[in-house]
Amino acid sequence: MANSIPFFTKFESDISGYELPKQFTFPFYYTPHPLCILAANQLQQYLLTQNTWQYDFGLNSDSASASGKMFGVLLVKSPQGEIGYLSAFSGKIGDDNHLPGFVPPVFDILEQDGFFQTELAAITQVNARVKELSADPEYLLVKAKLDQQKNQYQQAEQAQRQIIIKNRASRKAQRQEAQNQLSGEQLTKELDELAKQSVAEKNQLKYLKQEWQALINDTQKRVDSTSNQLEMLKEKRKALSNTLQHKLFAEYQFLNAEGEQKNLNEIFAKLTNPIPPAGSGECAAPKLLQFAYLHGYKPLALAEFWWGRSPKSEVRQHQKFYPSCHSKCHPILGHMLEGLDVEPNPLEQHDAKAHHLEIVYEDEAMVVVNKPAGLLSVPGKTIQDCVYARLQERYPEAEGPIVIHRLDMATSGLLVFALTKRANKSLQKQFISRTVKKTYIALLDGVLQEQEGNVHLPMRGDPDDRPRQLVCFEHGKPAHTYWRVLSKDDTSTRVELFPHTGRTHQLRVHCAHYQGLNTPIIGDGLYGERGQRLHLHAFRLEFDHPYSKQRISFEVKPDF
């Protein structure tokens, strides 16, 4: 990489006209600093032209093994006072932790002489034995024989019970006939004979159970001999893995700007789940900050971008900037940023006066409002001001307001709240049955070629990176959006969006995902690039009035 010494990279162009950042980047919701954009462009040019190493990012390939990768740039001041940047990639590239010009990992698990490879080999050996025993032909044959014997026994027992039931009914009829036609010694003899038949059939069932149980027990012992070995091996594997995991987490040591050091075990100890997720500490941001602290570079700003083919589930597009992940990076960076003057979290900044709430319609049953972008629908963890709280103040005597549906904090537009329990029941039923028609207007960061269409991409929450959502065909819930173009210019497209389902972030994901419109909404800090506001607006709302049952609709044009 140009001017790398060996990891610090100077800018190839004059940066004297750029203003340095006043505060360090809040990494979970940010607009890249111009110098970070310049650094990212320079790094991307290097990725396009270098031939020192090879990796298929999927830019010009349909190979199934090709995949994109997250890269990061850290704007820094060197110990000599020069302004430049450090570069890193998340995880590994191929089988490499070390590539020219990129900062090294916090801990190198690929080091051949390290404990990780040695102890991993022991786990691999146990795992191989588990696979070998699990696939042993004799073991599989005996297991199949056991299942067959159990099925045969059930069939034989059921057949015998059916015979008993049939004969019992027959004997009942014979007893009735004997009692009607016989008496004295003849009757007694006939009833005794019928009783003996009953006892004989019960004994036959008893002997049948004993014979089959003996066979099954013998086969079960042969199965248990191998199954017990497998359980012991699995417990050993689990113990070895847990020990190695804890030891590995202890090796990942992270500094902060105050010189304090904590390992992964210590960082995650106080969280609800104290076990760090797989890959913790391998993302670009922790690598960059750790290297800067170790070598005396002052961190000034951070930016991370995706390079290569989009992944199947996450919304990641080539060359686009994205915030750091929550599950792995949030706890780590929470420690590493201590001592730095960091920008405040924009999501926790709230000016109530800046968010005027417009009442569009109100009567004894309900209220319809035009929610401004930046105002919560319901209270959040740190912000109590919201549409719901304001309506509580407005209608102190009402049974409501009762929340029917919500809009994201960043989304503007129409919301309806019930003021009575009766209205709530009607409105809830309409939303559940999907008879409520909702229309949104969005401004997309790109030009669509088609004029209309449907997006069917099932969705679920990302367990490793809340609140982001994933496209998941295996575990996701169905999500359907119809769209049509209203207008477009050279750089953007205005569309109408008609959600047939109401999944969290549905419209944002369906617009941004490469299998959807492949064009994020302007200002989307989660699935695109942060801007002044998210250009998504709930434009029209149509439903039956909860009392009169007449069809009504409301429209409010967006302010973008």
XYZ file of C-alpha atoms in Angstrom:
560
model
C 0.000 0.000 0.000
C 1.373 3.392 -0.928
C 3.488 5.096 1.741
C 2.881 2.358 4.346
C 5.505 2.533 7.146
C 4.637 -0.317 7.578
C 0.993 0.140 8.631
C 0.636 3.929 8.812
C -0.475 5.211 5.391
C -0.101 8.796 4.256
C -2.629 10.477 2.015
C -1.630 10.615 -1.640
C -3.323 13.990 -2.144
C -3.036 17.287 -0.308
C -5.287 17.364 2.784
C -4.414 20.841 3.997
C -7.893 22.061 3.063
C -9.608 19.503 5.280
C -10.692 20.255 8.821
C -9.747 17.610 11.344
C -12.544 15.946 13.347
C -13.462 17.730 16.570
C -14.595 14.471 18.222
C -14.016 10.794 17.574
C -16.695 8.945 15.582
C -19.607 7.381 17.439
C -19.128 4.037 15.646
C -22.700 2.699 15.813
C -24.423 5.538 13.955
C -22.313 8.000 12.020
C -21.658 9.969 8.866
C -18.101 9.269 7.641
C -15.717 12.197 8.069
C -14.471 13.539 4.702
C -10.912 12.415 5.515
C -12.211 8.909 6.280
C -13.968 8.894 2.922
C -10.705 9.968 1.282
C -8.825 7.214 3.130
C -11.458 4.630 2.162
C -11.235 5.665 -1.493
C -7.460 5.314 -1.382
C -7.726 1.883 0.248
C -10.324 0.769 -2.292
C -8.049 1.800 -5.145
C -5.340 -0.329 -3.566
C -7.704 -3.299 -3.349
C -8.482 -2.919 -7.054
C -4.873 -2.690 -8.222
C -2.718 -4.744 -5.817
C -1.408 -8.143 -6.927
C 0.536 -9.155 -3.818
C -2.207 -11.478 -2.582
C -5.292 -13.078 -4.096
C -8.850 -13.312 -2.792
C -12.162 -13.605 -4.643
C -14.474 -10.887 -3.318
C -17.081 -11.784 -5.938
C -16.824 -8.524 -7.867
C -16.161 -10.261 -11.181
C -16.986 -13.818 -10.275
C -19.988 -16.090 -9.828
C -18.006 -18.562 -7.753
C -19.908 -19.972 -4.781
C -16.793 -19.522 -2.625
C -16.537 -15.801 -3.361
C -17.585 -13.446 -0.566
C -17.360 -9.803 0.404
C -15.540 -8.462 3.437
C -15.806 -5.529 5.834
C -12.832 -3.152 5.866
C -12.059 -0.280 8.191
C -9.957 2.879 8.131
C -8.848 4.740 11.242
C -7.805 8.360 10.781
C -4.871 8.952 13.140
C -2.133 11.380 14.108
C 1.237 9.644 14.229
C 3.700 10.066 17.125
C 5.574 12.453 14.784
C 2.427 14.576 14.289
C 1.589 13.413 10.758
C -2.027 12.792 9.696
C -2.680 9.490 7.965
C -4.680 6.346 8.442
C -4.508 2.695 9.471
C -6.326 -0.081 7.591
C -7.874 -3.360 8.747
C -10.215 -6.092 7.588
C -12.695 -8.033 9.695
C -11.946 -11.672 10.439
C -9.584 -13.396 8.040
C -9.107 -13.053 4.303
C -8.898 -16.586 3.015
C -6.707 -18.315 5.564
C -4.644 -15.227 6.336
C -4.621 -13.019 9.407
C -1.691 -10.953 8.119
C -1.653 -9.064 4.834
C 0.740 -6.262 3.781
C -0.421 -2.823 4.902
C -3.175 -4.067 7.227
C -2.818 -3.975 11.007
C -2.371 -7.400 12.640
C -5.039 -9.184 14.665
C -5.341 -8.509 18.386
C -4.483 -12.172 18.928
C -3.344 -14.526 16.162
C -5.146 -17.842 16.560
C -3.432 -19.118 13.412
C 0.036 -18.950 14.993
C 1.440 -22.438 14.445
C 3.381 -22.677 17.692
C 0.585 -21.195 19.828
C -1.617 -23.031 22.302
C -4.723 -22.589 20.161
C -3.557 -24.840 17.335
C -2.313 -27.496 19.777
C -5.496 -27.605 21.840
C -7.686 -27.328 18.779
C -5.930 -30.405 17.399
C -6.915 -32.328 20.548
C -10.558 -31.257 20.112
C -10.402 -32.170 16.430
C -9.110 -35.608 17.345
C -11.994 -36.188 19.777
C -14.434 -34.892 17.185
C -13.053 -37.276 14.588
C -13.584 -40.180 16.997
C -17.181 -39.014 17.603
C -17.816 -38.979 13.852
C -16.152 -42.363 13.443
C -18.245 -44.026 16.166
C -21.457 -42.298 15.032
C -20.953 -43.659 11.502
C -19.755 -47.143 12.541
C -21.705 -49.629 10.322
C -22.151 -52.176 13.111
C -23.450 -49.489 15.494
C -25.902 -48.181 12.878
C -27.026 -51.736 12.102
C -27.697 -52.508 15.766
C -29.575 -49.185 16.205
C -31.722 -50.019 13.192
C -32.324 -53.519 14.604
C -33.399 -51.993 17.941
C -35.897 -49.697 16.196
C -37.191 -52.640 14.171
C -37.625 -54.819 17.272
C -39.503 -52.055 19.096
C -41.841 -51.609 16.106
C -42.386 -55.380 15.784
C -43.121 -55.652 19.493
C -45.659 -52.829 19.326
C -47.379 -54.496 16.372
C -47.411 -57.931 18.059
C -48.696 -56.480 21.332
C -51.408 -54.509 19.531
C -52.476 -57.612 17.588
C -52.668 -59.659 20.802
C -54.700 -56.946 22.517
C -57.146 -56.900 19.598
C -57.558 -60.677 19.942
C -58.205 -60.263 23.678
C -60.792 -57.538 23.054
C -62.558 -59.653 20.400
C -62.557 -62.822 22.537
C -63.659 -60.874 25.614
C -66.766 -59.724 23.749
C -67.383 -63.279 22.572
C -67.064 -64.687 26.097
C -69.406 -62.022 27.410
C -72.035 -63.208 24.948
C -71.339 -66.843 25.872
C -71.766 -66.075 29.581
C -75.057 -64.349 28.878
C -76.260 -67.319 26.839
C -75.097 -69.836 29.497
C -76.867 -67.928 32.255
C -80.061 -67.994 30.195
C -79.896 -71.702 29.217
C -77.844 -73.487 31.900
C -77.985 -73.851 35.646
C -76.309 -75.610 38.519
C -73.112 -77.580 37.837
C -73.291 -77.108 34.068
C -73.423 -73.333 34.437
C -70.535 -73.329 36.906
C -68.436 -75.513 34.576
C -69.127 -73.280 31.574
C -68.285 -70.074 33.466
C -65.041 -71.603 34.814
C -63.999 -72.578 31.302
C -64.601 -69.053 30.042
C -62.615 -67.615 32.994
C -59.692 -69.961 32.188
C -59.701 -68.734 28.597
C -59.484 -65.131 29.842
C -56.571 -65.936 32.159
C -54.810 -67.851 29.391
C -55.023 -64.909 26.993
C -53.692 -62.497 29.634
C -50.782 -64.858 30.309
C -50.125 -65.077 26.596
C -49.847 -61.274 26.492
C -47.563 -61.357 29.529
C -45.259 -63.986 27.929
C -45.265 -62.010 24.673
C -44.053 -58.911 26.554
C -41.355 -60.902 28.371
C -40.021 -62.502 25.177
C -39.834 -59.237 23.292
C -38.406 -57.336 26.254
C -35.594 -59.875 26.537
C -34.756 -59.415 22.863
C -34.977 -55.616 23.082
C -32.896 -55.425 26.280
C -30.133 -57.506 24.685
C -30.023 -55.238 21.628
C -30.291 -52.109 23.815
C -27.159 -53.174 25.731
C -25.225 -53.420 22.480
C -26.450 -49.938 21.438
C -25.687 -48.460 24.879
C -22.126 -49.769 24.759
C -21.330 -47.423 21.856
C -23.780 -44.663 22.885
C -22.112 -44.361 26.285
C -18.726 -44.014 24.602
C -20.169 -41.300 22.388
C -21.619 -39.395 25.357
C -18.277 -39.554 27.185
C -16.471 -38.296 24.096
C -18.995 -35.472 23.609
C -18.642 -34.409 27.240
C -14.870 -34.455 26.837
C -15.146 -32.402 23.662
C -17.415 -29.892 25.409
C -15.041 -29.566 28.365
C -12.017 -29.118 26.088
C -13.894 -26.545 23.975
C -15.031 -24.550 27.011
C -11.519 -24.532 28.453
C -9.998 -23.467 25.148
C -12.681 -20.829 24.618
C -12.118 -19.261 28.032
C -8.336 -19.388 27.560
C -8.684 -17.871 24.092
C -10.920 -15.038 25.328
C -8.327 -14.257 28.004
C -5.704 -13.756 25.260
C -7.754 -11.083 23.522
C -6.520 -8.051 25.478
C -7.891 -4.618 24.604
C -6.536 -1.218 25.609
C -8.439 2.037 25.856
C -7.275 5.647 25.549
C -6.550 5.733 29.299
C -4.144 2.798 29.041
C -6.468 0.370 30.846
C -6.502 -3.192 29.552
C -9.312 -5.750 29.671
C -9.746 -9.133 28.033
C -12.919 -10.499 26.464
C -13.894 -12.436 29.580
C -13.718 -9.250 31.648
C -15.502 -7.094 29.056
C -18.482 -9.445 28.688
C -18.646 -10.580 32.346
C -21.363 -8.136 33.418
C -23.611 -8.631 30.394
C -26.782 -10.738 30.358
C -24.890 -13.285 28.273
C -21.326 -13.283 29.621
C -20.007 -15.557 26.854
C -18.533 -13.487 23.999
C -19.981 -14.346 20.557
C -17.777 -16.200 18.092
C -15.452 -13.808 16.284
C -15.415 -11.195 19.051
C -12.378 -8.962 18.696
C -11.847 -9.908 15.046
C -13.750 -6.972 13.546
C -11.872 -4.107 11.910
C -12.639 -1.415 14.520
C -11.107 -3.184 17.584
C -8.060 -4.188 15.531
C -7.489 -0.588 14.454
C -7.870 0.972 17.892
C -5.699 -1.670 19.556
C -2.868 -1.075 17.087
C -3.167 2.692 17.468
C -2.990 2.522 21.283
C -0.062 0.088 21.240
C 2.030 2.214 18.880
C 1.227 5.748 19.994
C -1.142 6.810 17.218
C -3.924 9.172 18.258
C -7.343 7.998 16.924
C -9.240 10.827 15.205
C -12.115 9.185 13.274
C -13.302 5.779 12.097
C -15.206 4.422 9.106
C -16.005 0.892 7.934
C -17.132 -0.165 4.459
C -18.156 -3.350 2.663
C -16.099 -4.575 -0.259
C -17.371 -7.237 -2.650
C -20.427 -9.390 -3.203
C -23.409 -8.775 -0.923
C -24.096 -11.510 1.652
C -27.341 -13.491 1.383
C -28.878 -12.383 4.682
C -27.396 -9.064 5.809
C -27.829 -5.802 3.945
C -24.309 -5.022 2.772
C -23.499 -3.320 -0.529
C -20.190 -2.861 -2.286
C -18.289 0.274 -1.193
C -21.037 1.410 1.198
C -20.210 2.530 4.748
C -21.792 0.719 7.706
C -21.762 1.115 11.496
C -19.986 -1.320 13.807
C -21.940 -4.383 14.912
C -23.660 -4.477 18.298
C -23.317 -7.999 19.696
C -19.539 -8.236 19.312
C -18.258 -4.683 18.950
C -20.558 -2.704 21.246
C -19.167 -4.131 24.514
C -15.566 -4.105 23.237
C -15.663 -0.573 21.843
C -17.510 0.591 24.938
C -14.287 -0.180 26.796
C -11.845 0.865 24.066
C -13.380 4.320 23.552
C -13.043 5.283 27.212
C -10.710 8.275 27.420
C -11.559 9.516 23.916
C -13.804 12.507 23.276
C -16.510 10.657 21.325
C -19.440 12.182 19.448
C -22.718 11.752 21.356
C -25.041 8.965 20.254
C -27.423 10.707 17.793
C -30.180 8.269 18.732
C -30.080 9.541 22.310
C -30.125 13.217 21.338
C -33.632 14.580 21.586
C -35.078 18.061 21.292
C -38.788 17.909 22.065
C -39.366 21.409 20.648
C -37.978 20.321 17.281
C -40.608 17.591 16.890
C -44.042 19.115 16.486
C -46.842 16.538 16.561
C -49.662 17.344 14.125
C -53.165 16.083 14.933
C -54.689 15.050 11.593
C -58.048 13.779 12.910
C -59.715 13.092 16.258
C -63.115 12.000 17.556
C -64.473 10.050 20.531
C -63.044 6.766 19.190
C -59.573 7.523 17.887
C -56.897 10.040 16.987
C -54.764 10.117 13.831
C -51.430 11.967 13.970
C -48.636 12.910 11.616
C -45.501 11.757 13.451
C -42.373 13.766 12.620
C -39.107 11.967 11.870
C -37.000 11.719 15.016
C -39.909 11.284 17.452
C -40.514 7.860 18.992
C -43.912 6.189 18.685
C -43.632 4.752 22.226
C -41.111 5.375 25.050
C -37.553 4.150 24.521
C -34.832 3.068 26.941
C -33.428 6.568 27.416
C -36.064 8.836 25.806
C -39.549 9.102 27.298
C -40.891 11.804 24.976
C -42.950 10.082 22.284
C -46.296 10.198 20.485
C -47.903 7.929 23.094
C -46.772 10.116 26.027
C -47.963 13.298 24.337
C -51.372 11.795 23.609
C -51.669 10.668 27.226
C -51.291 14.302 28.246
C -53.798 15.423 25.604
C -56.487 12.890 26.581
C -56.150 12.391 30.372
C -59.773 11.246 30.794
C -59.891 8.809 27.882
C -59.530 5.011 28.186
C -56.638 5.328 25.745
C -54.555 6.241 23.960
C -53.993 2.594 23.035
C -51.116 1.736 20.702
C -52.335 0.048 17.503
C -49.190 0.133 15.352
C -45.845 1.918 15.317
C -43.426 3.703 13.050
C -39.642 3.632 13.422
C -38.230 6.679 15.178
C -36.632 7.774 11.890
C -39.846 7.326 9.852
C -42.424 10.103 9.576
C -46.120 9.901 8.786
C -49.547 8.685 9.811
C -50.284 6.813 13.032
C -53.663 5.925 14.520
C -54.300 5.461 18.255
C -57.505 4.154 19.844
C -59.078 6.259 22.582
C -61.456 3.564 23.841
C -61.280 -0.192 24.391
C -64.113 -0.688 21.933
C -62.241 1.226 19.210
C -59.040 -0.642 20.045
C -60.730 -4.025 19.527
C -62.005 -2.996 16.088
C -58.742 -1.427 14.915
C -56.597 -4.282 16.202
C -58.794 -6.766 14.350
C -58.363 -4.804 11.106
C -54.581 -4.674 11.439
C -54.370 -8.402 12.258
C -56.607 -9.332 9.314
C -54.593 -6.956 7.069
C -57.627 -4.987 5.878
C -55.844 -1.735 6.759
C -54.169 -0.287 3.663
C -50.894 1.558 4.202
C -48.981 3.520 1.591
C -45.481 4.897 2.109
C -43.389 7.248 0.039
C -39.617 6.807 -0.013
C -36.711 8.477 -1.766
C -34.154 5.873 -2.829
C -30.426 6.450 -3.165
C -30.196 5.261 -6.762
C -32.090 4.952 -10.025
C -34.482 2.024 -10.549
C -34.799 0.676 -14.070
C -38.226 -0.962 -13.688
C -41.439 0.932 -12.970
C -43.138 -1.418 -10.485
C -42.872 -4.822 -8.909
C -43.141 -7.027 -5.841
C -40.543 -7.957 -3.251
C -40.967 -11.260 -1.406
C -38.129 -11.618 1.097
C -38.791 -13.416 4.418
C -37.303 -11.657 7.437
C -36.222 -12.196 11.016
C -34.267 -10.269 13.618
C -30.486 -10.484 13.576
C -29.676 -12.149 16.933
C -26.079 -10.953 16.720
C -26.748 -7.365 15.715
C -29.994 -5.917 17.071
C -31.972 -3.963 15.948
C -30.984 -4.910 12.410
C -33.078 -7.439 10.525
C -31.974 -10.261 8.236
C -33.385 -11.834 5.108
C -33.762 -15.509 5.979
C -35.492 -18.075 3.774
C -35.102 -20.804 6.399
C -36.387 -19.166 9.600
C -37.785 -15.809 8.473
C -41.444 -14.796 8.444
C -43.038 -14.023 5.048
C -42.730 -10.380 4.018
C -44.284 -8.878 0.882
C -43.994 -5.346 -0.495
C -45.475 -3.976 -3.727
C -43.761 -0.872 -5.125
C -44.089 1.547 -8.006
C -42.040 4.483 -9.236
C -43.442 7.995 -8.883
C -40.507 9.923 -10.344
C -36.746 9.827 -10.717
C -33.753 11.938 -11.592
C -30.091 11.184 -12.305
C -29.288 9.978 -8.780
C -32.496 9.060 -6.939
C -35.932 7.480 -7.320
C -39.165 8.438 -5.546
C -41.375 5.383 -4.988
C -44.660 4.396 -3.423
C -44.407 1.346 -1.171
C -47.368 -0.857 -0.262
C -46.499 -3.330 2.523
C -48.802 -6.381 2.546
C -47.141 -7.548 5.770
C -45.800 -5.520 8.680
C -42.390 -6.902 9.611
C -39.909 -4.773 11.537
C -37.857 -2.635 9.105
C -39.590 -4.413 6.201
C -39.562 -1.493 3.763
C -36.015 -0.487 4.654
C -34.669 -4.020 4.132
C -36.734 -4.718 1.002
C -35.362 -1.528 -0.560
C -31.735 -2.027 0.467
C -31.229 -5.791 0.066
C -29.590 -6.912 -3.167
C -32.444 -9.363 -3.827
C -34.978 -6.572 -3.307
C -34.671 -3.151 -4.925
C -30.922 -3.130 -4.201
C -31.218 0.580 -3.477
C -31.308 1.813 0.141
C -33.546 4.619 1.266
C -31.693 7.945 1.499
C -30.614 8.652 5.074
C -30.977 5.058 6.304
C -28.231 4.755 8.911
C -28.903 1.031 9.440
C -29.109 -0.307 5.890
C -27.598 2.513 3.857
C -25.767 5.703 4.795
C -26.815 8.077 7.527
C -28.178 11.454 6.463
C -30.135 14.356 7.925
C -33.186 12.112 8.091
C -34.572 8.831 6.774
C -36.541 9.621 3.610
C -39.433 7.298 4.406
C -42.935 8.596 5.117
C -46.253 6.881 5.939
C -48.277 8.808 3.360
C -51.728 7.187 3.348
C -53.737 5.176 5.905
C -57.086 3.584 5.028
C -59.364 1.541 7.303
C -62.925 1.175 8.620
C -64.005 3.608 11.311
C -64.261 1.556 14.546
C -67.771 2.836 15.308
C -69.506 3.755 12.039
C -67.736 1.014 10.021
C -67.468 3.466 7.111
C -64.284 3.285 5.050
C -62.086 6.318 5.749
C -58.641 7.356 4.594
C -56.059 9.974 5.511
C -53.156 11.442 3.531
C -50.236 13.636 4.571
C -47.544 14.516 2.049
C -43.886 14.078 3.072
C -41.644 17.080 3.643
C -38.953 15.727 1.322
